[in-house]
Tab-separated table of C-alpha atoms in Angstrom:
chain	number	residue	atom	x	y	z
A	1	MET	CA	73.934	11.690	-138.606
A	2	GLY	CA	70.483	11.998	-140.376
A	3	GLU	CA	67.572	10.000	-139.519
A	4	VAL	CA	68.003	7.389	-136.777
A	5	ARG	CA	66.892	3.985	-137.933
A	6	THR	CA	66.829	0.904	-135.781
A	7	ARG	CA	65.420	-2.555	-136.680
A	8	PHE	CA	64.202	-5.566	-134.797
A	9	ALA	CA	65.216	-8.713	-136.777
A	10	PRO	CA	63.562	-11.856	-135.067
A	11	SER	CA	63.620	-15.518	-136.311
A	12	PRO	CA	60.404	-16.931	-136.642
A	13	THR	CA	60.637	-19.756	-134.216
A	14	GLY	CA	57.175	-19.691	-132.711
A	15	TYR	CA	58.266	-18.145	-129.330
A	16	MET	CA	58.811	-14.467	-128.081
A	17	HIS	CA	61.359	-14.741	-125.789
A	18	ILE	CA	61.648	-12.108	-122.936
A	19	GLY	CA	65.230	-11.195	-124.168
A	20	ASN	CA	63.791	-10.740	-127.831
A	21	LEU	CA	60.910	-8.523	-126.744
A	22	ARG	CA	63.510	-6.322	-124.580
A	23	THR	CA	65.751	-6.123	-127.856
A	24	ALA	CA	62.581	-4.924	-129.829
A	25	LEU	CA	61.799	-2.674	-126.959
A	26	TYR	CA	64.910	-0.971	-126.711
A	27	ALA	CA	65.283	-0.562	-130.490
A	28	TYR	CA	62.027	1.006	-130.592
A	29	LEU	CA	62.727	3.193	-127.688
A	30	ILE	CA	66.240	4.355	-129.416
A	31	ALA	CA	64.292	5.338	-132.800
A	32	LYS	CA	61.296	7.021	-131.175
A	33	SER	CA	63.259	9.071	-128.400
A	34	ASN	CA	65.166	10.326	-131.546
A	35	ASP	CA	62.118	10.880	-133.802
A	36	GLY	CA	63.506	8.150	-135.850
A	37	LYS	CA	62.035	4.945	-137.561
A	38	PHE	CA	61.599	1.574	-136.191
A	39	ILE	CA	61.749	-1.218	-138.622
A	40	LEU	CA	60.633	-5.034	-138.335
A	41	ARG	CA	62.606	-7.676	-140.352
A	42	ILE	CA	62.230	-11.451	-140.271
A	43	GLU	CA	65.252	-13.396	-140.225
A	44	ASP	CA	63.997	-16.729	-141.785
A	45	THR	CA	67.042	-18.145	-143.510
A	46	ASP	CA	67.313	-21.116	-141.044
A	47	GLN	CA	64.753	-23.150	-142.813
A	48	ASP	CA	65.316	-25.887	-140.312
A	49	ARG	CA	64.222	-23.793	-137.271
A	50	TYR	CA	61.190	-22.173	-139.016
A	51	VAL	CA	57.676	-22.691	-137.261
A	52	GLU	CA	54.508	-22.415	-139.019
A	53	GLY	CA	52.544	-19.323	-137.642
A	54	ALA	CA	55.530	-17.925	-135.867
A	55	ILE	CA	55.587	-14.738	-137.853
A	56	ASP	CA	51.877	-14.026	-136.694
A	57	VAL	CA	53.313	-14.363	-133.095
A	58	ILE	CA	55.748	-11.561	-133.791
A	59	TYR	CA	53.155	-9.241	-135.278
A	60	ASN	CA	50.613	-9.843	-132.578
A	61	THR	CA	53.050	-9.753	-129.617
A	62	LEU	CA	54.392	-6.392	-130.925
A	63	LYS	CA	50.792	-5.402	-131.622
A	64	ILE	CA	49.684	-6.142	-128.116
A	65	VAL	CA	52.309	-4.406	-126.488
A	66	GLY	CA	52.128	-0.989	-128.602
A	67	ILE	CA	55.435	-1.427	-130.384
A	68	GLU	CA	54.512	-0.205	-133.725
A	69	HIS	CA	56.865	-0.580	-136.668
A	70	ASP	CA	57.407	1.920	-139.411
A	71	GLU	CA	58.370	-0.305	-142.111
A	72	GLY	CA	57.899	-4.329	-142.308
A	73	PRO	CA	56.717	-7.245	-144.201
A	74	ASP	CA	53.190	-6.335	-143.495
A	75	ILE	CA	53.080	-2.806	-144.158
A	76	GLY	CA	56.097	-2.530	-146.594
A	77	GLY	CA	58.493	0.452	-147.050
A	78	ASP	CA	61.326	1.971	-149.279
A	79	TYR	CA	63.712	-0.679	-148.266
A	80	GLY	CA	61.925	-4.148	-148.913
A	81	PRO	CA	61.479	-6.967	-149.225
A	82	TYR	CA	61.675	-7.276	-145.474
A	83	ILE	CA	61.829	-11.059	-145.399
A	84	GLN	CA	65.174	-12.466	-145.756
A	85	SER	CA	64.187	-15.633	-147.883
A	86	GLU	CA	62.836	-13.152	-150.193
A	87	ARG	CA	66.287	-11.485	-150.646
A	88	LYS	CA	68.374	-14.382	-151.804
A	89	GLU	CA	69.122	-12.655	-155.160
A	90	ILE	CA	70.382	-9.480	-153.346
A	91	TYR	CA	72.751	-11.825	-151.199
A	92	GLN	CA	73.916	-13.382	-154.264
A	93	LYS	CA	74.966	-10.093	-155.792
A	94	TYR	CA	76.934	-8.964	-152.717
A	95	ILE	CA	78.614	-12.404	-152.005
A	96	LYS	CA	79.923	-12.487	-155.737
A	97	GLU	CA	81.538	-9.027	-155.093
A	98	LEU	CA	82.953	-10.194	-151.828
A	99	ILE	CA	84.329	-13.182	-153.778
A	100	ASP	CA	85.910	-10.959	-156.434
A	101	LYS	CA	87.420	-8.545	-153.902
A	102	GLY	CA	89.206	-11.637	-152.252
A	103	ASP	CA	87.277	-11.324	-148.900
A	104	ALA	CA	85.307	-14.645	-149.185
A	105	TYR	CA	85.926	-18.014	-150.675
A	106	TYR	CA	84.307	-21.219	-152.005
A	107	CYS	CA	84.628	-24.251	-149.282
A	108	PHE	CA	84.157	-27.608	-150.689
A	109	CYS	CA	84.806	-29.462	-147.445
A	110	SER	CA	82.831	-32.427	-146.848
A	111	LYS	CA	80.486	-33.118	-143.555
A	112	GLU	CA	82.745	-36.062	-142.424
A	113	ARG	CA	85.726	-33.768	-142.827
A	114	LEU	CA	84.278	-31.170	-140.765
A	115	GLU	CA	82.854	-33.478	-138.256
A	116	ASN	CA	86.266	-35.141	-137.898
A	117	LEU	CA	87.692	-31.646	-137.175
A	118	ARG	CA	85.059	-31.020	-134.567
A	119	GLN	CA	86.038	-33.932	-132.915
A	120	GLU	CA	89.659	-33.412	-132.986
A	121	SER	CA	88.752	-29.987	-131.246
A	122	LYS	CA	86.853	-31.749	-128.759
A	123	ASN	CA	89.351	-34.149	-128.140
A	124	LYS	CA	91.898	-31.242	-127.632
A	125	LYS	CA	89.437	-29.441	-125.472
A	126	ILE	CA	89.691	-26.681	-127.706
A	127	PRO	CA	86.957	-24.413	-129.526
A	128	PHE	CA	86.303	-25.741	-133.097
A	129	ARG	CA	87.306	-23.448	-135.645
A	130	TYR	CA	87.632	-24.226	-139.482
A	131	ASP	CA	91.159	-24.934	-140.550
A	132	GLY	CA	91.140	-22.828	-143.864
A	133	HIS	CA	91.492	-25.997	-146.063
A	134	CYS	CA	90.017	-24.386	-148.908
A	135	ARG	CA	91.111	-20.795	-148.268
A	136	ASN	CA	93.838	-20.718	-150.861
A	137	LEU	CA	92.186	-23.009	-153.768
A	138	THR	CA	93.155	-21.469	-157.169
A	139	LYS	CA	90.451	-20.113	-159.461
A	140	ALA	CA	91.087	-22.908	-161.795
A	141	GLU	CA	90.719	-25.518	-158.862
A	142	VAL	CA	87.371	-23.720	-157.676
A	143	GLU	CA	85.930	-23.589	-161.280
A	144	GLU	CA	86.816	-27.289	-161.645
A	145	LYS	CA	85.030	-28.206	-158.520
A	146	LEU	CA	81.894	-26.153	-159.530
A	147	ALA	CA	81.777	-27.450	-162.892
A	148	ALA	CA	81.836	-31.127	-161.330
A	149	GLY	CA	79.063	-30.051	-159.258
A	150	GLU	CA	80.562	-30.216	-155.624
A	151	LYS	CA	78.632	-28.942	-152.844
A	152	TYR	CA	79.890	-25.915	-151.298
A	153	VAL	CA	79.513	-22.990	-148.808
A	154	ILE	CA	80.997	-19.633	-149.017
A	155	ARG	CA	83.339	-18.455	-146.051
A	156	GLN	CA	84.445	-15.365	-145.055
A	157	LYS	CA	88.246	-14.785	-145.454
A	158	VAL	CA	89.299	-13.097	-142.390
A	159	PRO	CA	92.706	-11.605	-142.273
A	160	GLN	CA	95.325	-13.915	-140.381
A	161	THR	CA	97.211	-10.915	-138.808
A	162	GLY	CA	96.439	-7.554	-137.193
A	163	THR	CA	93.447	-6.668	-134.970
A	164	THR	CA	90.042	-5.308	-135.425
A	165	THR	CA	88.679	-2.565	-133.110
A	166	PHE	CA	84.902	-1.256	-132.523
A	167	LYS	CA	83.087	0.634	-130.211
A	168	ASP	CA	80.035	-0.483	-128.497
A	169	GLU	CA	77.741	2.101	-126.731
A	170	VAL	CA	77.308	-0.156	-123.736
A	171	PHE	CA	80.562	-2.089	-123.462
A	172	GLY	CA	83.025	0.387	-124.799
A	173	LYS	CA	86.071	-0.106	-126.970
A	174	ILE	CA	86.713	-3.803	-127.868
A	175	THR	CA	90.004	-4.931	-129.825
A	176	VAL	CA	90.488	-8.425	-130.870
A	177	GLU	CA	93.290	-10.426	-132.873
A	178	ASN	CA	92.140	-11.114	-136.211
A	179	SER	CA	94.025	-14.562	-135.846
A	180	SER	CA	91.529	-15.426	-133.060
A	181	LEU	CA	88.445	-15.413	-135.642
A	182	ASP	CA	86.902	-18.107	-137.565
A	183	ASP	CA	86.256	-18.020	-141.420
A	184	SER	CA	82.707	-18.157	-140.771
A	185	ILE	CA	80.237	-19.589	-143.300
A	186	LEU	CA	78.356	-16.516	-145.131
A	187	ILE	CA	76.311	-18.667	-147.753
A	188	LYS	CA	75.085	-22.025	-146.823
A	189	SER	CA	74.880	-25.011	-149.133
A	190	ASP	CA	71.133	-24.327	-149.963
A	191	GLY	CA	72.208	-20.896	-151.229
A	192	MET	CA	70.781	-19.058	-148.156
A	193	PRO	CA	72.722	-16.689	-146.130
A	194	THR	CA	73.773	-17.137	-142.609
A	195	TYR	CA	73.110	-14.502	-139.934
A	196	ASN	CA	76.655	-13.388	-140.348
A	197	PHE	CA	76.210	-12.252	-143.766
A	198	ALA	CA	72.582	-11.227	-144.278
A	199	ASN	CA	72.622	-9.094	-141.043
A	200	VAL	CA	75.578	-6.925	-142.494
A	201	VAL	CA	73.758	-6.697	-146.013
A	202	ASP	CA	70.539	-6.066	-144.761
A	203	ASP	CA	71.501	-3.417	-142.299
A	204	HIS	CA	73.551	-1.419	-144.672
A	205	LEU	CA	70.855	-1.476	-147.646
A	206	MET	CA	67.958	-0.670	-144.919
A	207	ALA	CA	70.040	2.371	-143.597
A	208	ILE	CA	70.215	1.015	-140.267
A	209	THR	CA	72.014	3.458	-137.788
A	210	HIS	CA	71.932	1.627	-134.415
A	211	VAL	CA	72.182	-2.253	-134.551
A	212	VAL	CA	70.572	-3.301	-131.137
A	213	ARG	CA	71.276	-6.893	-130.105
A	214	GLY	CA	72.193	-9.274	-127.301
A	215	SER	CA	75.963	-9.211	-125.950
A	216	GLU	CA	76.225	-12.961	-127.294
A	217	TYR	CA	76.813	-11.253	-130.800
A	218	LEU	CA	79.839	-9.208	-129.362
A	219	SER	CA	82.262	-11.579	-130.145
A	220	SER	CA	80.990	-12.048	-133.720
A	221	THR	CA	81.016	-8.100	-134.511
A	222	PRO	CA	84.599	-7.783	-135.431
A	223	LYS	CA	83.786	-10.214	-138.427
A	224	TYR	CA	80.797	-7.968	-139.302
A	225	ASN	CA	83.081	-4.973	-139.068
A	226	LEU	CA	85.407	-6.586	-141.622
A	227	LEU	CA	82.689	-7.101	-143.842
A	228	TYR	CA	81.606	-3.384	-143.691
A	229	LYS	CA	85.176	-2.700	-144.273
A	230	ALA	CA	85.489	-4.855	-147.370
A	231	PHE	CA	82.447	-3.378	-148.928
A	232	GLY	CA	83.548	0.157	-148.017
A	233	TRP	CA	80.434	0.700	-146.092
A	234	GLU	CA	79.843	2.977	-143.099
A	235	ILE	CA	79.959	0.894	-139.766
A	236	PRO	CA	76.600	1.379	-137.860
A	237	ILE	CA	76.409	2.335	-133.846
A	238	TYR	CA	76.528	-0.861	-131.720
A	239	VAL	CA	74.294	-1.352	-128.770
A	240	HIS	CA	74.708	-4.784	-127.401
A	241	LEU	CA	72.606	-5.333	-124.667
A	242	PRO	CA	73.700	-7.296	-121.274
A	243	LEU	CA	72.389	-10.773	-120.527
A	244	ILE	CA	68.973	-11.579	-118.737
A	245	LEU	CA	69.625	-14.297	-115.986
A	246	ARG	CA	67.286	-16.146	-113.835
A	247	GLU	CA	67.551	-15.765	-110.065
A	248	ASP	CA	69.780	-18.848	-110.109
A	249	GLY	CA	72.172	-17.180	-112.265
A	250	LYS	CA	71.559	-19.120	-115.324
A	251	LYS	CA	70.826	-17.578	-118.745
A	252	LEU	CA	66.976	-17.310	-119.671
A	253	SER	CA	66.215	-20.056	-122.174
A	254	LYS	CA	63.393	-21.498	-123.877
A	255	ARG	CA	64.982	-24.848	-123.490
A	256	GLU	CA	64.767	-24.500	-119.649
A	257	GLY	CA	61.206	-23.601	-119.773
A	258	ASP	CA	61.434	-19.738	-119.098
A	259	ALA	CA	58.433	-17.836	-119.854
A	260	SER	CA	57.767	-16.031	-123.030
A	261	PHE	CA	55.823	-12.890	-123.253
A	262	GLU	CA	52.973	-14.965	-124.379
A	263	ASP	CA	53.316	-17.289	-121.280
A	264	LEU	CA	53.229	-14.162	-118.932
A	265	TYR	CA	50.349	-12.475	-120.734
A	266	ARG	CA	48.355	-15.737	-120.769
A	267	LYS	CA	48.830	-16.074	-117.013
A	268	GLY	CA	47.392	-12.836	-116.322
A	269	PHE	CA	50.222	-10.365	-116.183
A	270	LEU	CA	49.216	-7.151	-117.865
A	271	LYS	CA	50.855	-5.971	-121.068
A	272	GLU	CA	51.730	-2.445	-119.683
A	273	ALA	CA	53.392	-4.163	-116.700
A	274	ILE	CA	55.302	-6.773	-118.723
A	275	ILE	CA	56.788	-3.958	-120.806
A	276	ASN	CA	57.689	-1.714	-118.045
A	277	TYR	CA	59.249	-4.376	-116.294
A	278	ILE	CA	61.224	-5.606	-119.327
A	279	ALA	CA	62.393	-1.864	-119.719
A	280	LEU	CA	64.293	-2.085	-116.305
A	281	LEU	CA	66.048	-5.366	-117.116
A	282	GLY	CA	69.388	-3.491	-118.115
A	283	TRP	CA	68.316	0.041	-118.161
A	284	SER	CA	67.814	2.570	-115.305
A	285	PRO	CA	66.019	6.102	-115.936
A	286	GLY	CA	68.466	7.609	-113.180
A	287	THR	CA	65.595	8.325	-110.900
A	288	GLU	CA	63.739	6.587	-108.156
A	289	GLN	CA	60.771	6.184	-110.619
A	290	GLU	CA	59.713	2.647	-111.576
A	291	LEU	CA	56.523	2.774	-113.139
A	292	PHE	CA	56.568	4.167	-116.919
A	293	THR	CA	54.128	4.097	-119.664
A	294	LEU	CA	55.302	3.517	-123.013
A	295	ASP	CA	55.240	6.956	-123.694
A	296	GLU	CA	57.063	8.032	-120.588
A	297	LEU	CA	59.685	5.389	-121.505
A	298	ILE	CA	59.851	7.084	-124.859
A	299	GLU	CA	60.518	10.389	-123.204
A	300	ASN	CA	63.226	9.150	-120.630
A	301	PHE	CA	64.814	6.495	-122.366
A	302	SER	CA	68.450	7.166	-123.304
A	303	ILE	CA	71.310	4.756	-124.143
A	304	ASP	CA	73.328	6.232	-121.392
A	305	GLY	CA	71.217	4.544	-118.957
A	306	LEU	CA	71.975	0.809	-120.166
A	307	SER	CA	73.970	-1.248	-118.035
A	308	LYS	CA	76.808	-3.885	-119.061
A	309	SER	CA	75.955	-5.945	-116.066
A	310	PRO	CA	73.575	-9.010	-116.351
A	311	ALA	CA	70.059	-8.230	-115.531
A	312	ILE	CA	68.189	-10.566	-113.067
A	313	PHE	CA	64.532	-11.703	-114.102
A	314	ASP	CA	62.685	-11.323	-110.585
A	315	MET	CA	59.564	-12.924	-110.785
A	316	GLU	CA	58.336	-11.576	-107.413
A	317	LYS	CA	59.213	-8.009	-108.657
A	318	LEU	CA	57.211	-8.454	-111.818
A	319	ARG	CA	54.388	-9.544	-109.692
A	320	TRP	CA	54.530	-6.514	-107.570
A	321	MET	CA	54.616	-4.369	-110.499
A	322	ASN	CA	51.589	-6.150	-112.061
A	323	GLY	CA	49.754	-5.555	-108.979
A	324	GLU	CA	50.530	-1.750	-109.060
A	325	TYR	CA	49.223	-1.740	-112.583
A	326	ILE	CA	46.032	-3.670	-111.648
A	327	ARG	CA	45.228	-1.349	-108.717
A	328	LYS	CA	45.832	1.664	-111.418
A	329	LEU	CA	42.780	0.395	-113.331
A	330	SER	CA	39.324	1.740	-112.632
A	331	LEU	CA	36.608	-0.675	-111.214
A	332	ASP	CA	35.253	-1.086	-114.903
A	333	GLU	CA	38.762	-1.700	-116.466
A	334	PHE	CA	39.249	-4.378	-113.908
A	335	LYS	CA	36.227	-5.942	-114.507
A	336	GLU	CA	36.739	-6.194	-118.242
A	337	VAL	CA	40.157	-7.831	-117.704
A	338	ALA	CA	39.290	-10.174	-115.006
A	339	THR	CA	35.820	-11.252	-116.150
A	340	PRO	CA	37.261	-14.407	-118.017
A	341	TYR	CA	38.984	-15.331	-114.809
A	342	PHE	CA	35.750	-14.893	-112.935
A	343	LYS	CA	34.109	-17.239	-115.132
A	344	LYS	CA	36.492	-20.157	-114.668
A	345	PRO	CA	35.627	-21.270	-111.289
A	346	ILE	CA	32.102	-19.985	-111.125
A	347	LYS	CA	29.757	-22.139	-113.371
A	348	LYS	CA	26.832	-22.952	-110.996
A	349	ARG	CA	25.963	-19.712	-109.568
A	350	ASP	CA	24.863	-16.254	-110.679
A	351	VAL	CA	27.098	-13.664	-108.961
A	352	ASP	CA	27.454	-9.920	-109.493
A	353	TYR	CA	30.651	-9.226	-111.306
A	354	ASP	CA	30.600	-5.752	-109.955
A	355	VAL	CA	30.559	-7.039	-106.426
A	356	LEU	CA	33.419	-9.402	-107.383
A	357	SER	CA	35.522	-6.654	-109.085
A	358	ARG	CA	35.277	-4.563	-105.626
A	359	LEU	CA	36.055	-7.780	-103.647
A	360	LEU	CA	39.324	-8.463	-105.868
A	361	HIS	CA	40.448	-5.292	-107.414
A	362	THR	CA	42.896	-4.461	-104.297
A	363	ARG	CA	43.748	-8.117	-103.583
A	364	THR	CA	45.168	-9.299	-106.939
A	365	GLU	CA	48.607	-9.250	-108.283
A	366	VAL	CA	48.168	-11.614	-111.110
A	367	LEU	CA	44.655	-12.450	-112.787
A	368	SER	CA	45.302	-16.101	-113.257
A	369	GLU	CA	45.378	-16.381	-109.518
A	370	ILE	CA	41.735	-15.172	-109.276
A	371	PRO	CA	40.269	-18.622	-109.756
A	372	GLU	CA	41.680	-20.245	-106.613
A	373	GLN	CA	40.418	-17.203	-104.656
A	374	LEU	CA	36.957	-18.106	-105.667
A	375	ASP	CA	36.869	-21.883	-105.571
A	376	PHE	CA	34.392	-21.863	-102.662
A	377	VAL	CA	31.586	-19.701	-104.646
A	378	ASP	CA	30.087	-22.567	-106.680
A	379	GLU	CA	30.098	-25.014	-103.736
A	380	LEU	CA	31.002	-25.075	-100.077
A	381	PRO	CA	34.199	-27.207	-99.589
A	382	ASP	CA	33.815	-29.761	-96.641
A	383	TYR	CA	35.873	-28.404	-93.653
A	384	ASP	CA	36.903	-29.061	-90.271
A	385	ILE	CA	35.336	-27.036	-87.407
A	386	GLU	CA	38.810	-26.175	-86.001
A	387	LEU	CA	38.687	-23.615	-88.591
A	388	TYR	CA	36.391	-21.714	-86.178
A	389	THR	CA	39.278	-21.532	-83.749
A	390	HIS	CA	41.218	-18.228	-84.038
A	391	LYS	CA	43.407	-17.229	-81.029
A	392	ARG	CA	43.793	-13.671	-81.852
A	393	MET	CA	40.206	-13.232	-82.615
A	394	LYS	CA	39.261	-15.205	-79.576
A	395	THR	CA	37.076	-17.546	-81.195
A	396	ASN	CA	36.502	-21.172	-80.719
A	397	PRO	CA	33.877	-23.784	-81.951
A	398	GLU	CA	31.885	-23.093	-78.606
A	399	ASN	CA	31.414	-19.429	-79.062
A	400	ALA	CA	31.264	-19.808	-82.740
A	401	LEU	CA	28.055	-21.801	-82.339
A	402	ILE	CA	26.528	-19.123	-80.253
A	403	HIS	CA	27.624	-16.430	-82.690
A	404	LEU	CA	26.349	-18.230	-85.881
A	405	LYS	CA	22.993	-18.705	-84.525
A	406	GLU	CA	22.553	-14.962	-83.766
A	407	ALA	CA	24.053	-13.834	-86.778
A	408	TYR	CA	21.474	-16.224	-88.813
A	409	LYS	CA	18.719	-14.489	-86.879
A	410	VAL	CA	19.694	-10.935	-87.579
A	411	LEU	CA	20.482	-11.581	-91.531
A	412	GLU	CA	17.213	-13.604	-91.985
A	413	GLU	CA	15.457	-10.548	-91.238
A	414	LEU	CA	17.304	-8.268	-93.740
A	415	GLU	CA	15.185	-7.101	-96.615
A	416	ASP	CA	17.752	-4.974	-98.117
A	417	TRP	CA	20.900	-7.340	-99.068
A	418	SER	CA	23.533	-5.011	-99.546
A	419	PHE	CA	26.972	-4.295	-98.213
A	420	ASP	CA	25.815	-1.624	-95.839
A	421	SER	CA	22.755	-3.436	-94.534
A	422	ILE	CA	24.823	-6.434	-93.850
A	423	HIS	CA	27.764	-4.543	-92.233
A	424	ASP	CA	25.011	-2.553	-90.057
A	425	SER	CA	23.416	-5.521	-89.032
A	426	LEU	CA	26.440	-7.563	-87.829
A	427	MET	CA	27.995	-4.565	-86.082
A	428	ASP	CA	24.905	-4.090	-84.159
A	429	LEU	CA	24.950	-7.653	-83.374
A	430	VAL	CA	28.481	-7.361	-82.066
A	431	LYS	CA	27.680	-4.294	-80.097
A	432	LYS	CA	24.428	-6.200	-78.555
A	433	LEU	CA	26.515	-9.119	-77.586
A	434	GLY	CA	29.258	-6.924	-76.221
A	435	VAL	CA	32.173	-9.006	-78.004
A	436	LYS	CA	34.953	-8.136	-80.319
A	437	ASN	CA	34.139	-7.604	-84.115
A	438	GLY	CA	36.224	-10.876	-85.052
A	439	GLN	CA	34.280	-13.088	-82.505
A	440	VAL	CA	30.960	-12.839	-84.943
A	441	LEU	CA	32.630	-11.916	-88.340
A	442	TRP	CA	35.238	-15.091	-88.233
A	443	PRO	CA	32.708	-17.606	-87.595
A	444	VAL	CA	30.396	-16.193	-90.408
A	445	ARG	CA	33.502	-16.044	-92.698
A	446	VAL	CA	34.461	-19.644	-91.879
A	447	ALA	CA	30.903	-20.857	-92.435
A	448	LEU	CA	30.672	-18.890	-95.698
A	449	SER	CA	33.765	-20.079	-97.388
A	450	GLY	CA	34.864	-23.243	-95.507
A	451	LYS	CA	38.481	-21.665	-95.742
A	452	GLN	CA	41.154	-19.927	-93.632
A	453	TYR	CA	42.007	-17.442	-96.420
A	454	THR	CA	39.432	-15.558	-98.439
A	455	PRO	CA	39.478	-12.489	-100.477
A	456	GLY	CA	37.592	-10.414	-98.339
A	457	GLY	CA	35.689	-10.621	-95.050
A	458	ALA	CA	32.583	-11.936	-93.792
A	459	ILE	CA	30.431	-9.138	-95.028
A	460	GLU	CA	31.711	-9.068	-98.472
A	461	LEU	CA	31.439	-12.806	-98.866
A	462	ALA	CA	27.875	-12.607	-97.778
A	463	GLU	CA	27.096	-9.586	-100.378
A	464	LEU	CA	28.855	-11.884	-103.017
A	465	LEU	CA	26.950	-14.981	-102.159
A	466	GLY	CA	23.421	-13.557	-101.950
A	467	LYS	CA	20.998	-13.837	-99.045
A	468	GLU	CA	19.690	-17.506	-99.665
A	469	GLU	CA	23.109	-19.202	-100.107
A	470	THR	CA	24.570	-16.963	-97.258
A	471	LEU	CA	21.774	-18.519	-94.962
A	472	LYS	CA	22.013	-21.950	-96.232
A	473	ARG	CA	25.735	-22.013	-95.531
A	474	ILE	CA	25.462	-20.569	-92.155
A	475	LYS	CA	22.925	-23.088	-91.278
A	476	ILE	CA	25.490	-25.801	-92.409
A	477	GLY	CA	27.839	-24.191	-89.979
A	478	ILE	CA	25.518	-24.279	-87.156
A	479	GLU	CA	24.815	-27.974	-87.792
A	480	LYS	CA	28.539	-28.837	-88.132
A	481	LEU	CA	29.243	-27.173	-84.754
A	482	SER	CA	25.930	-28.683	-82.957
A	483	SER	CA	27.009	-32.246	-83.916
A	484	ARG	CA	30.534	-32.191	-82.934
C-alpha cells in the first residue's frame, strides 16, 4: 500500500455528536500514525437535514481540538470538490456507467406504492425491502417513462443469489447472503446521490485507503462492495467502530439530549480531556496509561487496540479525567481558563483572581461548577446558627461565639492582610486558647461563607474577602449568635 489516506465525512446537521468526533479522531490517528493524510469531506446531499452554519461547527470543533485536515473544502486539495453537493456531475457520470453495466436501474414507483409496501411489511412485522417492481423494466419501457417525465430514483441492482464477503479490521470476516440485501436507492428523485452511492464514488476518487465509520454501517458494507466490484475498483480497508452507549445501555443520541462536544466544552470540560477520554471509548493502548496528549495518541495508536464491544460513556470518568487535566495546568493557565467562570457570580466585589486561582485550582473538576462554589462572595447568604455546630470539630453556638469574638480581635489588629499573616494570627489564637484548630477555624469559616461546604478553609476565605469584609461578616456572626 502507498500513502495512507483517511477521511472524516460528516453531515452538516449543526451538531458534533461524541460518536462523530470519535470517528474523526480515529481516522486522524490512523492517518497520522502512518505518516498519511487526513481528509475532510462534507456530505450534504440530504438537503432536508442541512442546518445553516453547521459546516462552521465542524470546522470550529476540529480546530479547537487540534485535528487538522490536510485536504478539505476550506483548504482545497488535489481531489476536490470536497463538498458532495458540488460533485453532482461526477455522480451522474458514474451512475450512468453503472446503469449501462446493468448494476443499477431506474425505479418509477410512486410514494403511495412504496408507502403501501412499508405498511404491508409493518403489518407482517418484517423489515421493509423494496420488492424489485421496476428491476426488470425493458429499455424501451424505461425510455417511454423518462420521455413522459415520470419521476424516478435510481436503485442498485443487487444480485439475488450468492454471497458477499468482506473483512473488517475490528469485526473480522463477515459473509452475507445477497438475497438478504435491499436494492437501495443510489440517486434520489432530486438528482442528488444517497450516502450509499456517494461514499463509494468519493472514497475511490479521493484515494481513501481506510474507511473509518460506525458499526451501524456494517450491514450496508456488502452493498458498497458490490458497487466497488461493479466498477472494478479496489476495496478499501474497513474499520468499523463499536457503538458508544450511555450508562443505561442506550445508544448515545442527539434526540435523547446526549451531550455534543460543544455542550461539554461549554460546560467547562477542557478540550484535551475530552479528546483523551473519547480516544479511550473503544480503544486501549495495551498499557495502564490513561492520560495522553494528542501527539502521544498519534505515537501509541494502532487499529489492533480497537474493541468490537460497545463503549460506555461514563460522565464520572470524564469528570475525573478533566480534573486531572485541570491540575496539570499552571496557576496562570488555570486562571486564564477559569476567569470567565470567576466573573459569573462575582459582580459587586473586587477580588484577587490570583487568590481565587490558588483556592480553586486543585478543587475543580469541571469549570462550570466554579460559580456555585463562589455564590457567597458577593453577598453573605442568610444562614442558621446551627451551622456552627460541628461534632467532629467540637464546636457549637456557645463556644463559637466566644471564639469568633477572639478571632475578631486578632484579625482587626492585622496590618498585613496576607494568607501567612492570617494563618499565623489565628494559629497563635488557637494556642493561646488551648483549643483544637477547628474550634476557631470552623466558626470563622461559617461566619465568612454562611455555608457548610466551601472551596477552602477560613484562612483562604479571609484572604479572598479582604480585611474589611471579613471583619464585617464575623461581626454579623457574633450578632447572630448573641441574639439566639
